[in-house]
mmCIF file of C-alpha atoms in Angstrom:
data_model
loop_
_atom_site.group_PDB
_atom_site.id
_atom_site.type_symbol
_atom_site.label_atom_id
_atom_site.label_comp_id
_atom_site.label_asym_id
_atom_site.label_seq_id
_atom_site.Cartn_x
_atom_site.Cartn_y
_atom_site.Cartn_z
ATOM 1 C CA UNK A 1 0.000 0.000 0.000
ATOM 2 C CA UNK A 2 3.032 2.460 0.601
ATOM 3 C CA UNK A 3 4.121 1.508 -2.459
ATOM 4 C CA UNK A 4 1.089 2.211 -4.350
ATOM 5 C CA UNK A 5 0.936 5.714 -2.362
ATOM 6 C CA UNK A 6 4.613 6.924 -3.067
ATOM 7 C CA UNK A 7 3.721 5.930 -6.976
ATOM 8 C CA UNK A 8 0.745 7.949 -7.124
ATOM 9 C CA UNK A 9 2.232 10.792 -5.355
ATOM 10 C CA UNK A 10 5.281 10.961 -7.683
ATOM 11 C CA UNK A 11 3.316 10.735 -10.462
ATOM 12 C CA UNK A 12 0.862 13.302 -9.424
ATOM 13 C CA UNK A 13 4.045 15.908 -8.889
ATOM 14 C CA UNK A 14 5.222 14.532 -12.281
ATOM 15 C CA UNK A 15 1.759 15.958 -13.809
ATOM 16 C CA UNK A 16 2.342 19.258 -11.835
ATOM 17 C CA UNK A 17 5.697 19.895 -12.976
ATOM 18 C CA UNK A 18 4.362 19.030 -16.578
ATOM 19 C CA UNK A 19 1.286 21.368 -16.660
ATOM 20 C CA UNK A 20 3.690 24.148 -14.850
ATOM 21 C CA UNK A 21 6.292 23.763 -17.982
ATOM 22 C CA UNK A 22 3.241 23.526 -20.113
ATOM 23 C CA UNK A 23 2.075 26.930 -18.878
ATOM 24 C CA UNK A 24 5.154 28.200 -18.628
ATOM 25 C CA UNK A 25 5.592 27.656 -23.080
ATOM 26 C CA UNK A 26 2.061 29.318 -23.265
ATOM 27 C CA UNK A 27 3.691 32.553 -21.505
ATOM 28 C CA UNK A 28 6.275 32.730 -23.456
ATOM 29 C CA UNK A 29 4.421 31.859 -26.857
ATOM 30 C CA UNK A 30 2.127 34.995 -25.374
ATOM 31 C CA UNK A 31 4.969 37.169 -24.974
ATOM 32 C CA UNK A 32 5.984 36.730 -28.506
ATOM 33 C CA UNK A 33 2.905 37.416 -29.634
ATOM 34 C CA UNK A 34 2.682 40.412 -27.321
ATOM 35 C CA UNK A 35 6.202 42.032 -29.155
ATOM 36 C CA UNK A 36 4.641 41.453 -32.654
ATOM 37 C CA UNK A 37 1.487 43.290 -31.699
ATOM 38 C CA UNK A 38 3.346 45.780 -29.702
ATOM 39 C CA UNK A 39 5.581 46.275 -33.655
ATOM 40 C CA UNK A 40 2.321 46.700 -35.489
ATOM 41 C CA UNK A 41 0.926 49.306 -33.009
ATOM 42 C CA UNK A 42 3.961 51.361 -33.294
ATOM 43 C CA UNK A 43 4.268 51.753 -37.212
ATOM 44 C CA UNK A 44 0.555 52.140 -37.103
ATOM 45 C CA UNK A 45 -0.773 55.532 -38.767
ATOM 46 C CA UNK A 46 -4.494 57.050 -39.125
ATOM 47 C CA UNK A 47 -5.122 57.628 -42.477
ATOM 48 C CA UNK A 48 -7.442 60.698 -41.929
ATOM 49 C CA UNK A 49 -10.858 58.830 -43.183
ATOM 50 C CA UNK A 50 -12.860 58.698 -40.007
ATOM 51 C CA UNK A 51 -14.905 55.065 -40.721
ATOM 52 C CA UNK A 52 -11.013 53.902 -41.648
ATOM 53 C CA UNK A 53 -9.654 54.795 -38.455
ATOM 54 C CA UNK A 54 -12.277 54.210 -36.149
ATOM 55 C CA UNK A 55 -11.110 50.143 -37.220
ATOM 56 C CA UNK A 56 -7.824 50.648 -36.980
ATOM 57 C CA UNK A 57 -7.977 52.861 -33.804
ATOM 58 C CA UNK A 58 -10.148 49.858 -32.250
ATOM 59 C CA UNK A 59 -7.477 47.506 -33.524
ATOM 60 C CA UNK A 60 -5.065 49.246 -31.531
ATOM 61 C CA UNK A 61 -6.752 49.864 -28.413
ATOM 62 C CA UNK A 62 -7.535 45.871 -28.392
ATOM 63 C CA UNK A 63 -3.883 45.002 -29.321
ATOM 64 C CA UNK A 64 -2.572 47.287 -26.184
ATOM 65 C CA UNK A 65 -5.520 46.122 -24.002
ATOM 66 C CA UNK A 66 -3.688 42.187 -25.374
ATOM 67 C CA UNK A 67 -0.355 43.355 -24.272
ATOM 68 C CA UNK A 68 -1.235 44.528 -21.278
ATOM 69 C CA UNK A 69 -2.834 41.407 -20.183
ATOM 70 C CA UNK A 70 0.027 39.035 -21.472
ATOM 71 C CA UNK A 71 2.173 40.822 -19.425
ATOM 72 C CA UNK A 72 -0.588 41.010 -16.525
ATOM 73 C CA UNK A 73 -0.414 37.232 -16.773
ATOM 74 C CA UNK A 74 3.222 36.560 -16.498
ATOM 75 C CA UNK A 75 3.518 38.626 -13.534
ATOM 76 C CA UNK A 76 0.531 36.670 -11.787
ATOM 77 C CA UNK A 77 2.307 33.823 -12.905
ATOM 78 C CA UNK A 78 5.570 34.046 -11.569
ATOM 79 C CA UNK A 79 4.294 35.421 -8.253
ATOM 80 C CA UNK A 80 2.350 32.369 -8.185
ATOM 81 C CA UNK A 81 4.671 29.646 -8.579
ATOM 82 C CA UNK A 82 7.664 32.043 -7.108
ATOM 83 C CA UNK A 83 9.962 31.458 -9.495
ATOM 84 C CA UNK A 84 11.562 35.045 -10.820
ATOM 85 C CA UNK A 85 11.883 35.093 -14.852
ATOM 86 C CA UNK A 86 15.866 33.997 -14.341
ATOM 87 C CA UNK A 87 14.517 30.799 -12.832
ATOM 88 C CA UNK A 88 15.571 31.235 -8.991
ATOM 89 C CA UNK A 89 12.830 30.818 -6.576
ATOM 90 C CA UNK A 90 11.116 33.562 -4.865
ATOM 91 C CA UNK A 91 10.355 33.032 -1.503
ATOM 92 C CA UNK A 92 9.501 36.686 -0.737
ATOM 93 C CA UNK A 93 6.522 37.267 -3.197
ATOM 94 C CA UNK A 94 3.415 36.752 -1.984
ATOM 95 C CA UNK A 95 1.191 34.560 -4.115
ATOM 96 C CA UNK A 96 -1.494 36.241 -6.083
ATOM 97 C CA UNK A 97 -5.133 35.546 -4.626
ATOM 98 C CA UNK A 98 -8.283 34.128 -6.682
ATOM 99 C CA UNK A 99 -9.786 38.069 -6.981
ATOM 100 C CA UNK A 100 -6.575 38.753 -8.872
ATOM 101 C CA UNK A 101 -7.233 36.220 -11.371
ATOM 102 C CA UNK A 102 -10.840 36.908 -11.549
ATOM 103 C CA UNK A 103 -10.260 40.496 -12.182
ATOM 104 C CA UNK A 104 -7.568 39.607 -14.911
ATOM 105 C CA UNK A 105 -10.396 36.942 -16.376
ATOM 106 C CA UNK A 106 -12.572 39.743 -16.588
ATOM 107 C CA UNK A 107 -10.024 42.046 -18.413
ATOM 108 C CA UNK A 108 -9.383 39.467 -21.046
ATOM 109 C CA UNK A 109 -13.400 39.230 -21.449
ATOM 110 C CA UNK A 110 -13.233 42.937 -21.917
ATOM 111 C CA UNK A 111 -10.226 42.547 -24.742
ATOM 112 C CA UNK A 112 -12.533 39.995 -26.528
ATOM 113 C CA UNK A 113 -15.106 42.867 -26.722
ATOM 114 C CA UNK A 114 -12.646 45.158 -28.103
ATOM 115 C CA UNK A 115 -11.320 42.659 -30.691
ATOM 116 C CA UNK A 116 -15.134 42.167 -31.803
ATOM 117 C CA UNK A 117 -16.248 45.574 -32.417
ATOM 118 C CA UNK A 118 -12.951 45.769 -34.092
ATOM 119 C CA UNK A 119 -13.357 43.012 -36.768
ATOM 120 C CA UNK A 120 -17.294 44.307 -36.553
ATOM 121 C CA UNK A 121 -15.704 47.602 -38.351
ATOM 122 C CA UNK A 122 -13.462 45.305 -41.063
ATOM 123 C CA UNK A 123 -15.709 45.051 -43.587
ATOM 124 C CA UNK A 124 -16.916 48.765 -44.176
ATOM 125 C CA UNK A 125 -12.827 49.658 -43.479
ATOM 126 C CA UNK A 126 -11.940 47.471 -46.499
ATOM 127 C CA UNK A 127 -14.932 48.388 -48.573
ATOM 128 C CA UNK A 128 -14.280 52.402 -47.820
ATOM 129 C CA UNK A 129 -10.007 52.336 -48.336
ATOM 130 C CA UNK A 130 -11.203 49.896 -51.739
ATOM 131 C CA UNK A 131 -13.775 52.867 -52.416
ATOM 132 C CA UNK A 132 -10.602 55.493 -52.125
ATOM 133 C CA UNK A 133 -8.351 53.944 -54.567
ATOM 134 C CA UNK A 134 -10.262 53.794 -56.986
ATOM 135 C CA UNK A 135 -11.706 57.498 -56.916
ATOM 136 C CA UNK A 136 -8.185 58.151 -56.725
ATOM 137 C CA UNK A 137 -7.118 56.505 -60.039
ATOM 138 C CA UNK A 138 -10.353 58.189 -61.259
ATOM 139 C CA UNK A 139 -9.353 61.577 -60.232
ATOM 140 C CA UNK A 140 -8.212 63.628 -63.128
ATOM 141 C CA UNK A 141 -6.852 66.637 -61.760
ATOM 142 C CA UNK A 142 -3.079 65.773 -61.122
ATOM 143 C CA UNK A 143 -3.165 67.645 -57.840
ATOM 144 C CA UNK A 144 -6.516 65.858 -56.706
ATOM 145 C CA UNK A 145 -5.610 62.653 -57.786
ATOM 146 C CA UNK A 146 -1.897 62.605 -55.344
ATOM 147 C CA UNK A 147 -3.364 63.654 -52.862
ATOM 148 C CA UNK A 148 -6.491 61.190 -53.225
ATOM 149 C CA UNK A 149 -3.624 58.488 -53.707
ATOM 150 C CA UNK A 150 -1.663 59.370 -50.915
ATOM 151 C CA UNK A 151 -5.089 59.075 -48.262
ATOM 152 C CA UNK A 152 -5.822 56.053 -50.606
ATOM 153 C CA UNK A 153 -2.420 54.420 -49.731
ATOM 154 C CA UNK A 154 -2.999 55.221 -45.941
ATOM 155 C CA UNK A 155 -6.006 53.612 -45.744
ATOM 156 C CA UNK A 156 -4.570 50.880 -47.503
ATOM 157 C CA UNK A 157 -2.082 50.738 -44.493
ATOM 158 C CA UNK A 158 -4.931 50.772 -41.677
ATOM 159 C CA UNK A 159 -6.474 48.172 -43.301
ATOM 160 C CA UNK A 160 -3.153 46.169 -43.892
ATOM 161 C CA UNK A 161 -2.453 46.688 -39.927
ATOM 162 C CA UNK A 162 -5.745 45.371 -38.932
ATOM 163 C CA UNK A 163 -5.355 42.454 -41.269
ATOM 164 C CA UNK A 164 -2.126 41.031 -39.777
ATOM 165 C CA UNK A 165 -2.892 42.468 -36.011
ATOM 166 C CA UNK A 166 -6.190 40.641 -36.050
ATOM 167 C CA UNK A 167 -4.997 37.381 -35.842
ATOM 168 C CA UNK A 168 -2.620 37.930 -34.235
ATOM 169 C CA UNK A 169 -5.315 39.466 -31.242
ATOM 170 C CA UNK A 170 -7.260 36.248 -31.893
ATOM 171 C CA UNK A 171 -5.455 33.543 -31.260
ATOM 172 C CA UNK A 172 -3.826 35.594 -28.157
ATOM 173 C CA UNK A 173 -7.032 36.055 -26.623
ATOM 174 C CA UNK A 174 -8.098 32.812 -26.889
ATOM 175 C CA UNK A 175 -4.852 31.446 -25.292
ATOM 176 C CA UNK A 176 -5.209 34.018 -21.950
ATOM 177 C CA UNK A 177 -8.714 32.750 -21.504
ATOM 178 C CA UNK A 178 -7.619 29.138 -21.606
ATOM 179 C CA UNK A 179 -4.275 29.854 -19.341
ATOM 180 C CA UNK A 180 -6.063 32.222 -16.913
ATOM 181 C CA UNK A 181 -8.967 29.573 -16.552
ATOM 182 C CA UNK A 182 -6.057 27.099 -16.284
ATOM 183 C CA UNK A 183 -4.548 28.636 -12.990
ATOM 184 C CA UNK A 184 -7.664 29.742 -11.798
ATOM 185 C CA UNK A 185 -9.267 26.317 -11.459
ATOM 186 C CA UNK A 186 -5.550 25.422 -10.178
ATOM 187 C CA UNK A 187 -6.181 28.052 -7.495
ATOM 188 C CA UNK A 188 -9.289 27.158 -6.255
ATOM 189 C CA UNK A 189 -8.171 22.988 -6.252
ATOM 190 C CA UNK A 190 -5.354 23.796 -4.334
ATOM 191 C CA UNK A 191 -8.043 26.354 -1.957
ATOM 192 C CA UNK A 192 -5.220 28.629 -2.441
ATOM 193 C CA UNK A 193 -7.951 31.400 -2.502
#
């Protein structure tokens, strides 16, 4: 019977340790994710066209709301299982409670809001910068027309940022949902709360 006990306990540590390095991949994968977004967001530019913007400007707001969070999560994180991004463990930090990772659960709901009135605005964005290039190779005064391709060519850009930020905001909200609900129902199974 001993025997059978020191088995199960070893292997239940084994599964700990696994599902700790598991989470710990799923931060990191986030914080790459978090650098890409945080490269779109700084080369993006308003274009001027309010409809245009408005998408792009929502973009934005969700991919900063996304980077906020990852690194929200990786702070919680490390508190939590006290080990300091070097590797050495913490025994200082206190761990974070249940209410913290509520309150983060509920931030990440609100980035999933943001992300859908975002892609909500895609369509008419597209349809409105497609709208502005061609009035702009329409345009016959010289003067007109450069200055109708130049806003046409911004747009473009808005539209080109939300395209490969949306994704991007996607897949990274969907992965802090599933590793906050991870540690909170590790939380509340250890009664860590």
């Amino acid at each position: 019977m001993k025997k059978f006990f020191s088995i199960a306990v070893v292997a239940l540590m084994s599964l700990t340790i696994a599902n700790a390095q598991n989470l710990k991949d799923e931060i990191a994968k986030s914080q790459e994710q978090a650098a890409k977004l945080q490269a779109l967001c700084k080369d993006y530019k308003t274009c001027g066209n309010a409809n245009i913007d408005g998408y792009g400007n929502s973009i934005k707001e969700a991919a900063v709301l996304s980077i906020a969070n990852t690194e929200q999560i990786s702070n919680l994180y490390v508190r939590d299982i006290q080990e300091n991004a070097d590797g050495t463990i913490d025994v200082t930090s206190k761990n974070p409670k249940l209410e913290e990772w509520v309150t983060l659960a509920t931030t990440v709901a609100a980035e999933g809001a943001k992300i859908k009135e975002a892609v909500d605005k895609a369509k008419g964005a597209g349809e409105e910068a497609k709208n502005l290039a061609q009035s702009a190779s329409a345009e016959k005064n010289p003067m007109k027309a450069a200055k109708a391709a130049k806003t046409a060519k911004a747009a473009a850009a808005v539209v080109e940022f939300g395209n490969a930020a949306t994704p991007i905001l996607v897949d990274e909200s969907a992965k802090q949902v599933k590793l906050v609900d991870e540690i909170i129902k590790k939380i509340k199974a250890a009664k860590n709360m």
